[in-house]
PDB file of C-alpha atoms in Angstrom:
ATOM      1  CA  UNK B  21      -9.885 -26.187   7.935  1.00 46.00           C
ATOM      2  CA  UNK B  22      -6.956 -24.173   7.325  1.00 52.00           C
ATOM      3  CA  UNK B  23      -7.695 -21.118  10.068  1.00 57.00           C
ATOM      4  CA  UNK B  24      -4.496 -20.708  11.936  1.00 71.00           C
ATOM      5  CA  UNK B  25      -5.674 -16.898  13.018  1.00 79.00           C
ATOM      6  CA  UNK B  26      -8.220 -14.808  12.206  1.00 87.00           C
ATOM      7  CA  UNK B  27      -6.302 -11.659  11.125  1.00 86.00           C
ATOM      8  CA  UNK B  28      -8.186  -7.932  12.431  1.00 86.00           C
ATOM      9  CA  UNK B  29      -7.203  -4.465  13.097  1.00 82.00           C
ATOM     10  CA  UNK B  30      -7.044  -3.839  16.781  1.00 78.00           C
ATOM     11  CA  UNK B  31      -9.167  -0.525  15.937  1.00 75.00           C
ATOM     12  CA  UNK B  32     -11.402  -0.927  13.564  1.00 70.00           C
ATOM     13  CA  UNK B  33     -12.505   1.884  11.296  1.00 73.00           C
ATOM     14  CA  UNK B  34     -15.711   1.677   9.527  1.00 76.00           C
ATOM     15  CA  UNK B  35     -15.627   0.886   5.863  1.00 81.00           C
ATOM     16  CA  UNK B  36     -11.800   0.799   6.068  1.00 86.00           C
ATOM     17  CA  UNK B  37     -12.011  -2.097   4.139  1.00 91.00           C
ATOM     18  CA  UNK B  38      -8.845  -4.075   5.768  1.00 90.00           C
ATOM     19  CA  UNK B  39      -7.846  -6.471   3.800  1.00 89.00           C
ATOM     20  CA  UNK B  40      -8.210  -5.222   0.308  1.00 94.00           C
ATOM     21  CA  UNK B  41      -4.956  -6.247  -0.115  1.00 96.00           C
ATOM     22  CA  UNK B  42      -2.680  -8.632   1.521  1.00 97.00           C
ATOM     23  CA  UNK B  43       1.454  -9.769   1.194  1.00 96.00           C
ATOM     24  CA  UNK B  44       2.998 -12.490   3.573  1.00 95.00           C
ATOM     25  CA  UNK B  45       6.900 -13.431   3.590  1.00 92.00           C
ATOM     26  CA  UNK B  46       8.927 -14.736   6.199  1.00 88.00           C
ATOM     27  CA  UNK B  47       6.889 -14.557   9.715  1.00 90.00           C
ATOM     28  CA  UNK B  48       4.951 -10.937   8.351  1.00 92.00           C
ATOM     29  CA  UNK B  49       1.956  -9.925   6.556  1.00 94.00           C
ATOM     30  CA  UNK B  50       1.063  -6.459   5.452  1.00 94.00           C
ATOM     31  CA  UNK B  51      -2.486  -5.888   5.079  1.00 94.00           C
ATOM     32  CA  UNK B  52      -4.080  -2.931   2.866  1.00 94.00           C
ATOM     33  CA  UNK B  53      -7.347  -0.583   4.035  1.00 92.00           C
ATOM     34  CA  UNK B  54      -7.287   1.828   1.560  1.00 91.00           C
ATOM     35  CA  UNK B  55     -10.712   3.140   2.861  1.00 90.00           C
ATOM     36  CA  UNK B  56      -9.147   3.952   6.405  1.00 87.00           C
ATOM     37  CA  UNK B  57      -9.820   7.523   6.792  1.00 83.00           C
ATOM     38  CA  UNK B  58     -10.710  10.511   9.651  1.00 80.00           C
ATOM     39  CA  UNK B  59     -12.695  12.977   9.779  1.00 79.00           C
ATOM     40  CA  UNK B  60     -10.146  15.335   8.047  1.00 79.00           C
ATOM     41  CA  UNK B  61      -8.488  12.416   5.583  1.00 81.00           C
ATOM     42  CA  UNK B  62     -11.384  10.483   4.189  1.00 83.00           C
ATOM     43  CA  UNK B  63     -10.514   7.494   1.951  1.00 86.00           C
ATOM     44  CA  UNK B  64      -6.383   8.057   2.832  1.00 87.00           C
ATOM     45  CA  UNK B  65      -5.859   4.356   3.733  1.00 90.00           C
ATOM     46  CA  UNK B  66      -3.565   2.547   5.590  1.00 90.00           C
ATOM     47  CA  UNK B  67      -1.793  -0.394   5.963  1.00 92.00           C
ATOM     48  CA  UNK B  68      -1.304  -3.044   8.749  1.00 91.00           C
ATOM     49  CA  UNK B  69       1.759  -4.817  10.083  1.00 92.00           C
ATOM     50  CA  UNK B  70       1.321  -8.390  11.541  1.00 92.00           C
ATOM     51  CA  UNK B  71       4.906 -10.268  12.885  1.00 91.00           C
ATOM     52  CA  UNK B  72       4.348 -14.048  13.763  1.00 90.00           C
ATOM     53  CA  UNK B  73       5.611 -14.773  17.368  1.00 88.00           C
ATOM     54  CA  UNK B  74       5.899 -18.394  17.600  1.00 87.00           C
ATOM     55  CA  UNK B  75       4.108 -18.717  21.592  1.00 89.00           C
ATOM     56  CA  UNK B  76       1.242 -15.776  20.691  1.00 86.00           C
ATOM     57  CA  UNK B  77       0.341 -16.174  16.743  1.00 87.00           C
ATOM     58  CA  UNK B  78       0.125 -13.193  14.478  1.00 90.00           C
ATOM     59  CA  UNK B  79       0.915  -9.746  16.529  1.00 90.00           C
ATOM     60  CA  UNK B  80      -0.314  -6.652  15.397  1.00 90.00           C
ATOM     61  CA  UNK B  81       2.339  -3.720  15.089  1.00 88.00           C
ATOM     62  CA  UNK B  82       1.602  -0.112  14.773  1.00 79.00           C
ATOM     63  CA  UNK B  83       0.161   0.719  11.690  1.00 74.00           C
ATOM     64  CA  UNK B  84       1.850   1.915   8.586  1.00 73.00           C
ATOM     65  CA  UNK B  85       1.643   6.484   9.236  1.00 62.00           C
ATOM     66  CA  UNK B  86       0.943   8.556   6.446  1.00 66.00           C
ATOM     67  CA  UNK B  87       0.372  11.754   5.824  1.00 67.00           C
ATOM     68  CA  UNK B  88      -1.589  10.907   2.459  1.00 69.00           C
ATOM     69  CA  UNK B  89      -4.094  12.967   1.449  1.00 73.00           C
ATOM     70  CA  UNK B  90      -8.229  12.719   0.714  1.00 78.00           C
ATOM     71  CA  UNK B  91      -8.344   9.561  -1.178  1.00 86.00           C
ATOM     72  CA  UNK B  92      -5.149   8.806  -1.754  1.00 89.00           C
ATOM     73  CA  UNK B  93      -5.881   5.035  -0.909  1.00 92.00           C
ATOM     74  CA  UNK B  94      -2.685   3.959   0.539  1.00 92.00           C
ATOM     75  CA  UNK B  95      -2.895  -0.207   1.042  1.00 93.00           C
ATOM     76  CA  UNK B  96      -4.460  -0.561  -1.888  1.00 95.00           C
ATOM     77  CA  UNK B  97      -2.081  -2.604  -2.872  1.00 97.00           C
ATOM     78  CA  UNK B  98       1.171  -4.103  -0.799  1.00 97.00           C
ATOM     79  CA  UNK B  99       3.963  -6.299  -1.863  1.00 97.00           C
ATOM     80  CA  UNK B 100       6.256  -7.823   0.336  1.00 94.00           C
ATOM     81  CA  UNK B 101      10.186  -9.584   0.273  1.00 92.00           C
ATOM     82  CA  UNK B 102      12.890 -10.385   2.978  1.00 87.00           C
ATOM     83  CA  UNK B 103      13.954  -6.910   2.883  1.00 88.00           C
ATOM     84  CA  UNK B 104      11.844  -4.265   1.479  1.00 91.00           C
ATOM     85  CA  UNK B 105       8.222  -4.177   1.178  1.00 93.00           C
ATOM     86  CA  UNK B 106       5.926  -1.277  -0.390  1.00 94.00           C
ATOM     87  CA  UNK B 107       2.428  -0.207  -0.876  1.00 95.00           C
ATOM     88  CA  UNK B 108       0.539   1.853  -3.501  1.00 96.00           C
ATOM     89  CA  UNK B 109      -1.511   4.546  -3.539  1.00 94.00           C
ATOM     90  CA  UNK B 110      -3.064   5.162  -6.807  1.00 94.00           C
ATOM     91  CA  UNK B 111      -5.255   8.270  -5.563  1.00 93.00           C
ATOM     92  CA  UNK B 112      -2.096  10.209  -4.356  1.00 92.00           C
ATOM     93  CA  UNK B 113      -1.538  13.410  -5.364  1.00 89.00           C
ATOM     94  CA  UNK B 114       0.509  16.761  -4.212  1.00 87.00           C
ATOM     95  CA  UNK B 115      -2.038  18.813  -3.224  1.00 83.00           C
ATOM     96  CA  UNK B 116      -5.579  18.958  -2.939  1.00 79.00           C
ATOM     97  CA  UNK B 117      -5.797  20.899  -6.286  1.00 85.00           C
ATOM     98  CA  UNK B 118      -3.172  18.782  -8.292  1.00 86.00           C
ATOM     99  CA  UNK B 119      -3.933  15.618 -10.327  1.00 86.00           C
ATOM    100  CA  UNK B 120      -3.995  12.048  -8.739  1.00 89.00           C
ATOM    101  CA  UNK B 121      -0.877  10.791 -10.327  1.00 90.00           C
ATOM    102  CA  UNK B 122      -0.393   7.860  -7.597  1.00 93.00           C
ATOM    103  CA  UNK B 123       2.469   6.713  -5.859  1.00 94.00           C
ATOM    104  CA  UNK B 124       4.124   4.092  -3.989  1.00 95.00           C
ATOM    105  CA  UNK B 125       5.392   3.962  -0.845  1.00 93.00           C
ATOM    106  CA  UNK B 126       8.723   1.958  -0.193  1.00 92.00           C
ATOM    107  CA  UNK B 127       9.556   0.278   3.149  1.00 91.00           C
ATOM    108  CA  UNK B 128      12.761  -1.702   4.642  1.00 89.00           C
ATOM    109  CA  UNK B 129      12.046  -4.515   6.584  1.00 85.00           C
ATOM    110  CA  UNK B 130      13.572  -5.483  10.414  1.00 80.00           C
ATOM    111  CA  UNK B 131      13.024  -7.746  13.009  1.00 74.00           C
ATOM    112  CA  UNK B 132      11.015  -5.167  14.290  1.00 77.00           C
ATOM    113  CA  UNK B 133       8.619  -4.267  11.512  1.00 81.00           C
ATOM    114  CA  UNK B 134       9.036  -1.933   8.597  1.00 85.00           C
ATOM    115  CA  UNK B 135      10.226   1.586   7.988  1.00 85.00           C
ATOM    116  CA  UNK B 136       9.345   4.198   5.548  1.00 83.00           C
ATOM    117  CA  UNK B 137      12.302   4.426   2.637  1.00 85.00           C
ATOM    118  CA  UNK B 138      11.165   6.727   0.353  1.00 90.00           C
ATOM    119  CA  UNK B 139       7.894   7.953  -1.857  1.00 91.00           C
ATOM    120  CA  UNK B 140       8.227   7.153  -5.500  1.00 92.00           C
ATOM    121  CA  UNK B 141       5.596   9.510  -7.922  1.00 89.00           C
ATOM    122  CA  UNK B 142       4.301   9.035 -11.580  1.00 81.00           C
ATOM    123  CA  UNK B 143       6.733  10.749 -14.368  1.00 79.00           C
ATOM    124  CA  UNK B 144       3.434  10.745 -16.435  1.00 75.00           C
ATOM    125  CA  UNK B 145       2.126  13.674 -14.430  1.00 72.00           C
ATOM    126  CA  UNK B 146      -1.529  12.905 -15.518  1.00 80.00           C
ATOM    127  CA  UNK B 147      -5.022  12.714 -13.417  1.00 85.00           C
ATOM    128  CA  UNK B 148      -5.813   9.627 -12.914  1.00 85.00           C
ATOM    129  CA  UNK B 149      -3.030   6.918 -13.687  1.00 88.00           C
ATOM    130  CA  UNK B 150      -3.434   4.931 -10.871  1.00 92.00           C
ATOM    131  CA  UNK B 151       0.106   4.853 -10.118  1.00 94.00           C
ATOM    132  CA  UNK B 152       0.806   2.294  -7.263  1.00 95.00           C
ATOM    133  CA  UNK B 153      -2.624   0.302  -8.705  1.00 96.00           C
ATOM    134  CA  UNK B 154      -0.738  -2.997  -8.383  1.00 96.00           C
ATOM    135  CA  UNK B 155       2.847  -3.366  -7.119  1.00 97.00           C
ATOM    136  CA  UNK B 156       5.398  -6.277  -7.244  1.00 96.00           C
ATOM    137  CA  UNK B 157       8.652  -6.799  -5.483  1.00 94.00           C
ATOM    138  CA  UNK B 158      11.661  -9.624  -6.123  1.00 90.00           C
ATOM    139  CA  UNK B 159      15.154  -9.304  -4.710  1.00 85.00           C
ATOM    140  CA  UNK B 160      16.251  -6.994  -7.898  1.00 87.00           C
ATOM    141  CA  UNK B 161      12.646  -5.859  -9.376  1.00 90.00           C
ATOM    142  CA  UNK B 162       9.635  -3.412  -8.331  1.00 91.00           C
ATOM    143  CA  UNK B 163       6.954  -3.364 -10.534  1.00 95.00           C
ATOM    144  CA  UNK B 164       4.493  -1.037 -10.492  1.00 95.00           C
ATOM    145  CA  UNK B 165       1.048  -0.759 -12.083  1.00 94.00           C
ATOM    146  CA  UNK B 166      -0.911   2.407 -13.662  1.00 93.00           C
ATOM    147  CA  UNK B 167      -4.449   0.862 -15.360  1.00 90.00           C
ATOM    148  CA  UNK B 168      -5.016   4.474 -16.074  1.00 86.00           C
ATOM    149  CA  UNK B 169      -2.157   5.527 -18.420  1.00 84.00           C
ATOM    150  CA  UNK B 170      -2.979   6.617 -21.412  1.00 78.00           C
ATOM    151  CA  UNK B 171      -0.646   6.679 -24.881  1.00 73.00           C
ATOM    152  CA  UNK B 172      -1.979   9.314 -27.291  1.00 71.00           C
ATOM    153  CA  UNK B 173      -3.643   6.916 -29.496  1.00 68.00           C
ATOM    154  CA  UNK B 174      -5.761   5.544 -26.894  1.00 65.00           C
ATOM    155  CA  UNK B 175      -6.988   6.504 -23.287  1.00 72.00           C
ATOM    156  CA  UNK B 176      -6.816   4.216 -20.442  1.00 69.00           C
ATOM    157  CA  UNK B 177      -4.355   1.809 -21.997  1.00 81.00           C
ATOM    158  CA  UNK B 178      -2.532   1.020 -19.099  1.00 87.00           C
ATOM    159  CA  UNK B 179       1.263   0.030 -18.243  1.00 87.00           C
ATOM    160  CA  UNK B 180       4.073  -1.358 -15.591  1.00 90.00           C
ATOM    161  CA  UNK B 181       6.776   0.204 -14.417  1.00 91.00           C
ATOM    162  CA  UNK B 182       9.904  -1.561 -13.829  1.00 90.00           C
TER     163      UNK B 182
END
Protein backbone atom coordinates (compact mmCIF):
# COMPACT_ATOMS: atom_id res chain seq x y z
CA UNK A 1 0.00 0.00 0.00
CA UNK A 2 1.18 3.41 -0.04
CA UNK A 3 -0.10 4.58 3.75
CA UNK A 4 2.86 6.23 5.30
CA UNK A 5 0.34 8.18 7.92
CA UNK A 6 -3.02 8.55 8.27
CA UNK A 7 -3.36 12.37 8.35
CA UNK A 8 -6.35 13.79 11.21
CA UNK A 9 -7.08 16.85 13.10
CA UNK A 10 -6.13 16.41 16.70
CA UNK A 11 -9.77 17.97 17.46
CA UNK A 12 -12.10 17.02 15.36
CA UNK A 13 -15.10 19.17 14.52
CA UNK A 14 -18.13 17.64 13.15
CA UNK A 15 -18.80 18.08 9.48
CA UNK A 16 -15.59 20.17 9.26
CA UNK A 17 -14.91 18.35 6.36
CA UNK A 18 -10.85 18.21 6.74
CA UNK A 19 -9.45 17.48 3.89
CA UNK A 20 -11.44 19.19 1.25
CA UNK A 21 -8.42 20.39 0.13
CA UNK A 22 -4.88 19.42 0.44
CA UNK A 23 -1.07 21.02 -0.72
CA UNK A 24 2.27 19.17 0.21
CA UNK A 25 5.91 20.69 -0.54
CA UNK A 26 9.00 20.14 1.12
CA UNK A 27 8.34 18.14 4.60
CA UNK A 28 4.55 20.18 4.99
CA UNK A 29 1.06 19.72 4.05
CA UNK A 30 -1.73 22.18 4.52
CA UNK A 31 -5.00 20.67 4.76
CA UNK A 32 -8.45 22.63 4.08
CA UNK A 33 -11.91 22.23 6.41
CA UNK A 34 -13.82 24.80 5.11
CA UNK A 35 -16.86 23.48 7.16
CA UNK A 36 -14.91 24.03 10.56
CA UNK A 37 -17.11 26.29 12.40
CA UNK A 38 -18.45 27.29 16.29
CA UNK A 39 -21.25 28.01 17.58
CA UNK A 40 -20.89 31.77 16.69
CA UNK A 41 -18.85 31.15 13.12
CA UNK A 42 -20.66 28.37 11.36
CA UNK A 43 -19.15 27.19 8.04
CA UNK A 44 -15.81 29.77 8.66
CA UNK A 45 -13.26 26.97 7.96
CA UNK A 46 -9.93 26.40 8.70
CA UNK A 47 -6.91 25.05 7.69
CA UNK A 48 -4.34 22.54 9.12
CA UNK A 49 -0.56 22.57 9.33
CA UNK A 50 1.31 19.17 9.27
CA UNK A 51 5.57 19.43 9.39
CA UNK A 52 7.27 15.96 8.74
CA UNK A 53 9.76 15.14 11.61
CA UNK A 54 11.87 12.46 10.35
CA UNK A 55 11.80 10.08 14.04
CA UNK A 56 7.74 10.94 14.68
CA UNK A 57 6.00 11.19 11.01
CA UNK A 58 3.64 13.98 10.15
CA UNK A 59 3.19 16.53 13.32
CA UNK A 60 0.30 18.51 13.64
CA UNK A 61 0.90 22.38 14.27
CA UNK A 62 -1.60 24.82 15.49
CA UNK A 63 -4.13 25.47 13.16
CA UNK A 64 -4.31 28.22 10.64
CA UNK A 65 -6.55 31.43 13.07
CA UNK A 66 -9.01 33.39 11.43
CA UNK A 67 -11.26 35.69 12.19
CA UNK A 68 -13.46 34.83 8.98
CA UNK A 69 -16.83 35.24 9.13
CA UNK A 70 -20.28 32.87 8.77
CA UNK A 71 -19.38 30.89 5.80
CA UNK A 72 -16.59 32.31 4.66
CA UNK A 73 -15.04 28.75 4.00
CA UNK A 74 -11.47 29.37 4.57
CA UNK A 75 -9.41 25.91 3.39
CA UNK A 76 -11.40 25.54 0.73
CA UNK A 77 -8.75 25.61 -1.22
CA UNK A 78 -4.73 25.76 -0.25
CA UNK A 79 -1.70 25.98 -2.37
CA UNK A 80 1.59 25.52 -1.20
CA UNK A 81 5.64 26.46 -2.36
CA UNK A 82 9.06 26.66 -0.48
CA UNK A 83 8.16 29.97 0.72
CA UNK A 84 4.70 31.17 0.70
CA UNK A 85 1.63 29.23 0.82
CA UNK A 86 -2.16 30.57 0.78
CA UNK A 87 -5.68 29.51 1.11
CA UNK A 88 -9.05 30.72 -0.27
CA UNK A 89 -12.06 31.62 0.97
CA UNK A 90 -14.63 32.09 -1.61
CA UNK A 91 -17.58 32.88 0.98
CA UNK A 92 -15.61 35.86 2.54
CA UNK A 93 -17.07 38.92 2.85
CA UNK A 94 -16.72 42.37 5.03
CA UNK A 95 -19.51 42.21 7.00
CA UNK A 96 -22.37 40.20 7.67
CA UNK A 97 -24.54 42.48 5.42
CA UNK A 98 -21.97 42.92 2.48
CA UNK A 99 -21.63 40.60 -0.56
CA UNK A 100 -19.41 37.38 -0.53
CA UNK A 101 -16.75 38.65 -2.79
CA UNK A 102 -14.05 35.93 -1.52
CA UNK A 103 -10.63 36.22 -0.68
CA UNK A 104 -7.41 34.65 -0.18
CA UNK A 105 -5.35 34.42 2.51
CA UNK A 106 -1.45 34.62 1.97
CA UNK A 107 1.09 32.89 4.26
CA UNK A 108 5.13 32.81 4.52
CA UNK A 109 6.55 29.70 5.24
CA UNK A 110 9.45 28.79 8.19
CA UNK A 111 10.93 26.02 9.71
CA UNK A 112 8.40 26.49 12.10
CA UNK A 113 5.16 26.56 10.17
CA UNK A 114 3.44 29.40 8.40
CA UNK A 115 2.46 32.96 9.13
CA UNK A 116 -0.30 35.13 8.04
CA UNK A 117 1.09 37.81 5.18
CA UNK A 118 -1.68 39.55 4.13
CA UNK A 119 -5.62 39.21 2.93
CA UNK A 120 -6.07 39.78 -0.75
CA UNK A 121 -10.12 40.74 -1.75
CA UNK A 122 -12.06 40.63 -5.15
CA UNK A 123 -11.80 44.12 -7.25
CA UNK A 124 -15.10 42.77 -8.80
CA UNK A 125 -17.01 43.72 -5.68
CA UNK A 126 -19.92 41.32 -6.61
CA UNK A 127 -22.01 38.58 -4.43
CA UNK A 128 -20.96 35.61 -5.12
CA UNK A 129 -17.59 35.35 -7.18
CA UNK A 130 -16.06 32.81 -5.37
CA UNK A 131 -12.92 34.59 -5.07
CA UNK A 132 -10.20 32.25 -3.55
CA UNK A 133 -12.43 29.13 -5.32
CA UNK A 134 -9.16 27.59 -6.53
CA UNK A 135 -5.68 29.03 -5.88
CA UNK A 136 -2.20 28.29 -7.41
CA UNK A 137 1.24 29.29 -6.34
CA UNK A 138 4.89 29.03 -8.35
CA UNK A 139 8.00 30.90 -7.28
CA UNK A 140 6.76 34.19 -9.37
CA UNK A 141 2.81 33.38 -9.91
CA UNK A 142 -0.53 33.24 -7.68
CA UNK A 143 -3.40 32.34 -9.40
CA UNK A 144 -6.54 32.69 -8.19
CA UNK A 145 -9.96 31.36 -9.19
CA UNK A 146 -13.61 33.09 -9.17
CA UNK A 147 -16.23 30.33 -10.98
CA UNK A 148 -18.71 32.98 -10.14
CA UNK A 149 -17.64 36.08 -12.14
CA UNK A 150 -19.77 37.26 -14.35
CA UNK A 151 -18.97 39.60 -17.72
CA UNK A 152 -22.10 41.52 -18.73
CA UNK A 153 -22.93 39.32 -21.53
CA UNK A 154 -23.17 36.33 -19.50
CA UNK A 155 -23.54 35.37 -15.71
CA UNK A 156 -21.38 32.93 -14.04
CA UNK A 157 -18.66 32.93 -16.67
CA UNK A 158 -15.90 32.58 -14.52
CA UNK A 159 -12.07 33.77 -14.51
CA UNK A 160 -8.29 33.60 -12.93
CA UNK A 161 -6.52 36.04 -11.50
CA UNK A 162 -2.92 36.33 -11.98
Amino acid sequence: TCTDQVLRPSSPNGESRFGSSVAVSEGMILIGAPQYGTASRKNAGTVYVFLRDPVNGWLQLPDVATDALNESRLGHSVALSRQSAMAGLPGYSRGADEPRIGAVLTYTRSASGIAELSLLESDSGRDNDAFGNSVSISPDWLAVGQPGFQTTAAEDTGSVVI
